[in-house]
Amino acid sequence: TSISSSAFYSCDSLTEMTLPFVGAERGNSGTYSSVFGYIFGYVTSKKTDYTQQYYASSSYAYYRIPLSLKKVTITDETFVGYGAFYGCTNISDIIIESGVKAIGSYAFAYHYNLLNVTIKGESPKFADSMVFYETDFATLYGYEGSTVEEYAKKRSIDFEILDQAEG
């Protein structure tokens, strides 16, 4: 039901992770504990041996995400909140399973090495055009006729149709 801050601190060799939700708990949004890096722990200054995820609030926060981490699968999230994967530049593949109902602003912003995002929900609501702000990536995967496909087409993002039988 929850993951504590720094639960994965110093797990510097992780290459992929499967988690039920983003941050501290399911549906969490609008706080420093609602971003992916929260589970890796807070640091007070920028370093070069891991990725820092910044949470834009009234104060600065940096999270210690291992550079080796390339793939993240979220299995049971209802809301991918504001800035959930903001600046997680080392991650190349993100898979969001079918339970997601909404995706917040800047959820995948400033993410320069992102290759593929898979969103298996049929009708998640996208907050706005800022979901992928300043993010270049290869392909957005989703179901035919979904809001994911609609979002990709409106924003000229490469889109690939997922087979619903496999989903």
mmCIF file of C-alpha atoms in Angstrom:
data_model
loop_
_atom_site.group_PDB
_atom_site.id
_atom_site.type_symbol
_atom_site.label_atom_id
_atom_site.label_comp_id
_atom_site.label_asym_id
_atom_site.label_seq_id
_atom_site.Cartn_x
_atom_site.Cartn_y
_atom_site.Cartn_z
ATOM 1 C CA THR A 1 0.000 0.000 0.000
ATOM 2 C CA SER A 2 2.997 2.326 0.349
ATOM 3 C CA ILE A 3 6.729 2.571 -0.304
ATOM 4 C CA SER A 4 8.856 4.587 2.071
ATOM 5 C CA SER A 5 11.352 7.256 1.138
ATOM 6 C CA SER A 6 14.780 5.790 0.386
ATOM 7 C CA ALA A 7 13.436 2.209 0.218
ATOM 8 C CA PHE A 8 15.755 1.640 -2.762
ATOM 9 C CA TYR A 9 18.605 3.907 -1.642
ATOM 10 C CA SER A 10 21.985 2.688 -2.924
ATOM 11 C CA CYS A 11 20.422 0.059 -5.200
ATOM 12 C CA ASP A 12 22.823 1.335 -7.816
ATOM 13 C CA SER A 13 22.816 -1.737 -10.088
ATOM 14 C CA LEU A 14 19.107 -1.900 -10.880
ATOM 15 C CA THR A 15 18.422 -2.136 -14.608
ATOM 16 C CA GLU A 16 14.631 -2.468 -14.455
ATOM 17 C CA MET A 17 11.850 -2.240 -11.889
ATOM 18 C CA THR A 18 8.219 -3.288 -11.645
ATOM 19 C CA LEU A 19 6.238 -1.330 -9.063
ATOM 20 C CA PRO A 20 2.534 -1.021 -8.286
ATOM 21 C CA PHE A 21 2.563 2.806 -8.367
ATOM 22 C CA VAL A 22 4.716 5.924 -8.699
ATOM 23 C CA GLY A 23 6.165 7.445 -5.520
ATOM 24 C CA ALA A 24 4.970 6.758 -1.984
ATOM 25 C CA GLU A 25 1.453 5.498 -2.688
ATOM 26 C CA ARG A 26 -1.210 4.909 -5.338
ATOM 27 C CA GLY A 27 -2.898 8.027 -6.723
ATOM 28 C CA ASN A 28 -0.499 10.333 -4.894
ATOM 29 C CA SER A 29 0.018 13.715 -6.556
ATOM 30 C CA GLY A 30 1.159 17.212 -5.867
ATOM 31 C CA THR A 31 3.814 16.504 -3.247
ATOM 32 C CA TYR A 32 7.485 15.612 -3.183
ATOM 33 C CA SER A 33 6.502 11.997 -2.361
ATOM 34 C CA SER A 34 4.515 11.621 -5.589
ATOM 35 C CA VAL A 35 7.505 11.448 -7.944
ATOM 36 C CA PHE A 36 9.337 8.303 -9.009
ATOM 37 C CA GLY A 37 12.655 9.246 -7.386
ATOM 38 C CA TYR A 38 11.122 9.439 -3.907
ATOM 39 C CA ILE A 39 11.754 5.719 -3.338
ATOM 40 C CA PHE A 40 15.492 6.213 -3.974
ATOM 41 C CA GLY A 41 15.996 8.930 -1.393
ATOM 42 C CA TYR A 42 16.624 12.622 -1.118
ATOM 43 C CA VAL A 43 20.006 14.258 -1.580
ATOM 44 C CA THR A 44 20.940 17.863 -0.907
ATOM 45 C CA SER A 45 23.226 18.546 -3.854
ATOM 46 C CA LYS A 46 23.632 17.513 -7.468
ATOM 47 C CA LYS A 47 26.025 14.662 -8.191
ATOM 48 C CA THR A 48 27.098 12.999 -11.429
ATOM 49 C CA ASP A 49 27.022 9.336 -10.396
ATOM 50 C CA TYR A 50 23.209 9.098 -10.506
ATOM 51 C CA THR A 51 20.254 10.944 -12.018
ATOM 52 C CA GLN A 52 18.697 13.707 -10.012
ATOM 53 C CA GLN A 53 14.963 14.177 -10.205
ATOM 54 C CA TYR A 54 13.825 17.644 -9.238
ATOM 55 C CA TYR A 55 10.401 18.210 -7.716
ATOM 56 C CA ALA A 56 9.095 21.705 -8.512
ATOM 57 C CA SER A 57 7.435 22.980 -5.387
ATOM 58 C CA SER A 58 8.248 25.692 -2.884
ATOM 59 C CA SER A 59 11.634 24.083 -2.303
ATOM 60 C CA TYR A 60 14.216 22.049 -4.216
ATOM 61 C CA ALA A 61 14.536 18.295 -3.875
ATOM 62 C CA TYR A 62 16.835 15.875 -5.654
ATOM 63 C CA TYR A 63 16.395 12.125 -5.757
ATOM 64 C CA ARG A 64 19.082 9.519 -6.264
ATOM 65 C CA ILE A 65 17.988 7.401 -9.258
ATOM 66 C CA PRO A 66 20.620 4.855 -10.442
ATOM 67 C CA LEU A 67 22.093 5.513 -13.888
ATOM 68 C CA SER A 68 21.764 1.784 -14.662
ATOM 69 C CA LEU A 69 17.934 1.898 -14.443
ATOM 70 C CA LYS A 70 16.531 1.749 -17.984
ATOM 71 C CA LYS A 71 13.041 0.231 -17.750
ATOM 72 C CA VAL A 72 10.176 0.910 -15.329
ATOM 73 C CA THR A 73 6.810 -0.850 -15.311
ATOM 74 C CA ILE A 74 3.960 0.523 -13.192
ATOM 75 C CA THR A 75 1.281 -2.133 -12.689
ATOM 76 C CA ASP A 76 -1.544 -0.655 -10.627
ATOM 77 C CA GLU A 77 -1.468 3.150 -10.690
ATOM 78 C CA THR A 78 -4.652 5.180 -11.019
ATOM 79 C CA PHE A 79 -3.065 8.609 -11.524
ATOM 80 C CA VAL A 80 0.379 9.360 -12.918
ATOM 81 C CA GLY A 81 0.684 12.748 -11.254
ATOM 82 C CA TYR A 82 2.371 16.053 -11.860
ATOM 83 C CA GLY A 83 6.052 15.555 -12.649
ATOM 84 C CA ALA A 84 5.967 11.803 -11.911
ATOM 85 C CA PHE A 85 8.957 11.003 -14.164
ATOM 86 C CA TYR A 86 10.124 14.607 -14.665
ATOM 87 C CA GLY A 87 13.803 14.637 -15.564
ATOM 88 C CA CYS A 88 14.417 10.886 -15.165
ATOM 89 C CA THR A 89 16.844 11.056 -18.077
ATOM 90 C CA ASN A 90 18.412 7.622 -17.687
ATOM 91 C CA ILE A 91 15.158 5.651 -18.127
ATOM 92 C CA SER A 92 14.498 4.620 -21.729
ATOM 93 C CA ASP A 93 11.272 2.585 -21.407
ATOM 94 C CA ILE A 94 8.209 3.223 -19.251
ATOM 95 C CA ILE A 95 5.159 0.957 -19.207
ATOM 96 C CA ILE A 96 1.958 2.048 -17.474
ATOM 97 C CA GLU A 97 -0.530 -0.805 -17.120
ATOM 98 C CA SER A 98 -4.294 -0.551 -17.645
ATOM 99 C CA GLY A 99 -5.481 0.904 -14.333
ATOM 100 C CA VAL A 100 -4.411 4.487 -15.040
ATOM 101 C CA LYS A 101 -7.267 6.988 -15.292
ATOM 102 C CA ALA A 102 -5.323 10.255 -15.655
ATOM 103 C CA ILE A 103 -1.855 11.589 -16.452
ATOM 104 C CA GLY A 104 -0.812 14.919 -14.977
ATOM 105 C CA SER A 105 1.131 17.870 -16.344
ATOM 106 C CA TYR A 106 4.866 17.379 -16.795
ATOM 107 C CA ALA A 107 4.521 13.651 -15.965
ATOM 108 C CA PHE A 108 7.268 12.803 -18.496
ATOM 109 C CA ALA A 109 8.826 16.273 -18.971
ATOM 110 C CA TYR A 110 12.530 16.935 -19.577
ATOM 111 C CA HIS A 111 13.232 13.322 -20.370
ATOM 112 C CA TYR A 112 15.875 13.181 -23.104
ATOM 113 C CA ASN A 113 16.706 9.461 -23.389
ATOM 114 C CA LEU A 114 13.171 8.140 -23.366
ATOM 115 C CA LEU A 115 12.626 5.720 -26.246
ATOM 116 C CA ASN A 116 9.225 4.144 -25.593
ATOM 117 C CA VAL A 117 6.209 4.898 -23.434
ATOM 118 C CA THR A 118 3.445 2.314 -23.264
ATOM 119 C CA ILE A 119 0.107 3.331 -21.753
ATOM 120 C CA LYS A 120 -2.308 0.408 -21.665
ATOM 121 C CA GLY A 121 -5.342 2.299 -20.358
ATOM 122 C CA GLU A 122 -8.136 2.731 -22.886
ATOM 123 C CA SER A 123 -9.205 6.192 -21.846
ATOM 124 C CA PRO A 124 -6.786 7.929 -19.483
ATOM 125 C CA LYS A 125 -7.287 11.665 -19.378
ATOM 126 C CA PHE A 126 -4.196 13.713 -20.264
ATOM 127 C CA ALA A 127 -3.928 16.919 -18.238
ATOM 128 C CA ASP A 128 -2.639 19.079 -21.083
ATOM 129 C CA SER A 129 -0.036 19.480 -23.794
ATOM 130 C CA MET A 130 2.717 19.654 -21.135
ATOM 131 C CA VAL A 131 2.673 15.911 -20.265
ATOM 132 C CA PHE A 132 5.729 15.299 -22.493
ATOM 133 C CA TYR A 133 7.152 18.843 -22.325
ATOM 134 C CA GLU A 134 10.705 19.094 -23.703
ATOM 135 C CA THR A 135 10.804 15.310 -24.187
ATOM 136 C CA ASP A 136 11.942 13.633 -27.366
ATOM 137 C CA PHE A 137 11.162 9.960 -27.632
ATOM 138 C CA ALA A 138 10.708 7.348 -30.306
ATOM 139 C CA THR A 139 7.244 5.896 -29.805
ATOM 140 C CA LEU A 140 4.080 6.095 -27.725
ATOM 141 C CA TYR A 141 2.251 2.745 -27.553
ATOM 142 C CA GLY A 142 -1.455 2.383 -26.786
ATOM 143 C CA TYR A 143 -4.722 0.846 -27.901
ATOM 144 C CA GLU A 144 -6.436 1.709 -31.154
ATOM 145 C CA GLY A 145 -9.122 4.341 -30.633
ATOM 146 C CA SER A 146 -7.865 5.220 -27.151
ATOM 147 C CA THR A 147 -7.237 8.668 -25.729
ATOM 148 C CA VAL A 148 -3.555 7.712 -25.910
ATOM 149 C CA GLU A 149 -3.785 7.447 -29.699
ATOM 150 C CA GLU A 150 -5.750 10.696 -29.862
ATOM 151 C CA TYR A 151 -3.141 12.485 -27.728
ATOM 152 C CA ALA A 152 -0.278 11.196 -29.905
ATOM 153 C CA LYS A 153 -1.955 12.276 -33.134
ATOM 154 C CA LYS A 154 -2.742 15.778 -31.831
ATOM 155 C CA ARG A 155 0.892 16.279 -30.864
ATOM 156 C CA SER A 156 2.561 14.531 -33.819
ATOM 157 C CA ILE A 157 4.052 11.805 -31.620
ATOM 158 C CA ASP A 158 4.860 8.482 -33.299
ATOM 159 C CA PHE A 159 2.183 6.003 -32.223
ATOM 160 C CA GLU A 160 2.047 2.202 -32.378
ATOM 161 C CA ILE A 161 -1.089 0.174 -31.738
ATOM 162 C CA LEU A 162 -0.964 -2.460 -28.998
ATOM 163 C CA ASP A 163 -2.745 -5.779 -29.421
ATOM 164 C CA GLN A 164 -5.533 -5.724 -26.804
ATOM 165 C CA ALA A 165 -5.516 -9.525 -26.619
ATOM 166 C CA GLU A 166 -1.969 -9.382 -25.215
ATOM 167 C CA GLY A 167 -2.677 -6.440 -22.870
#
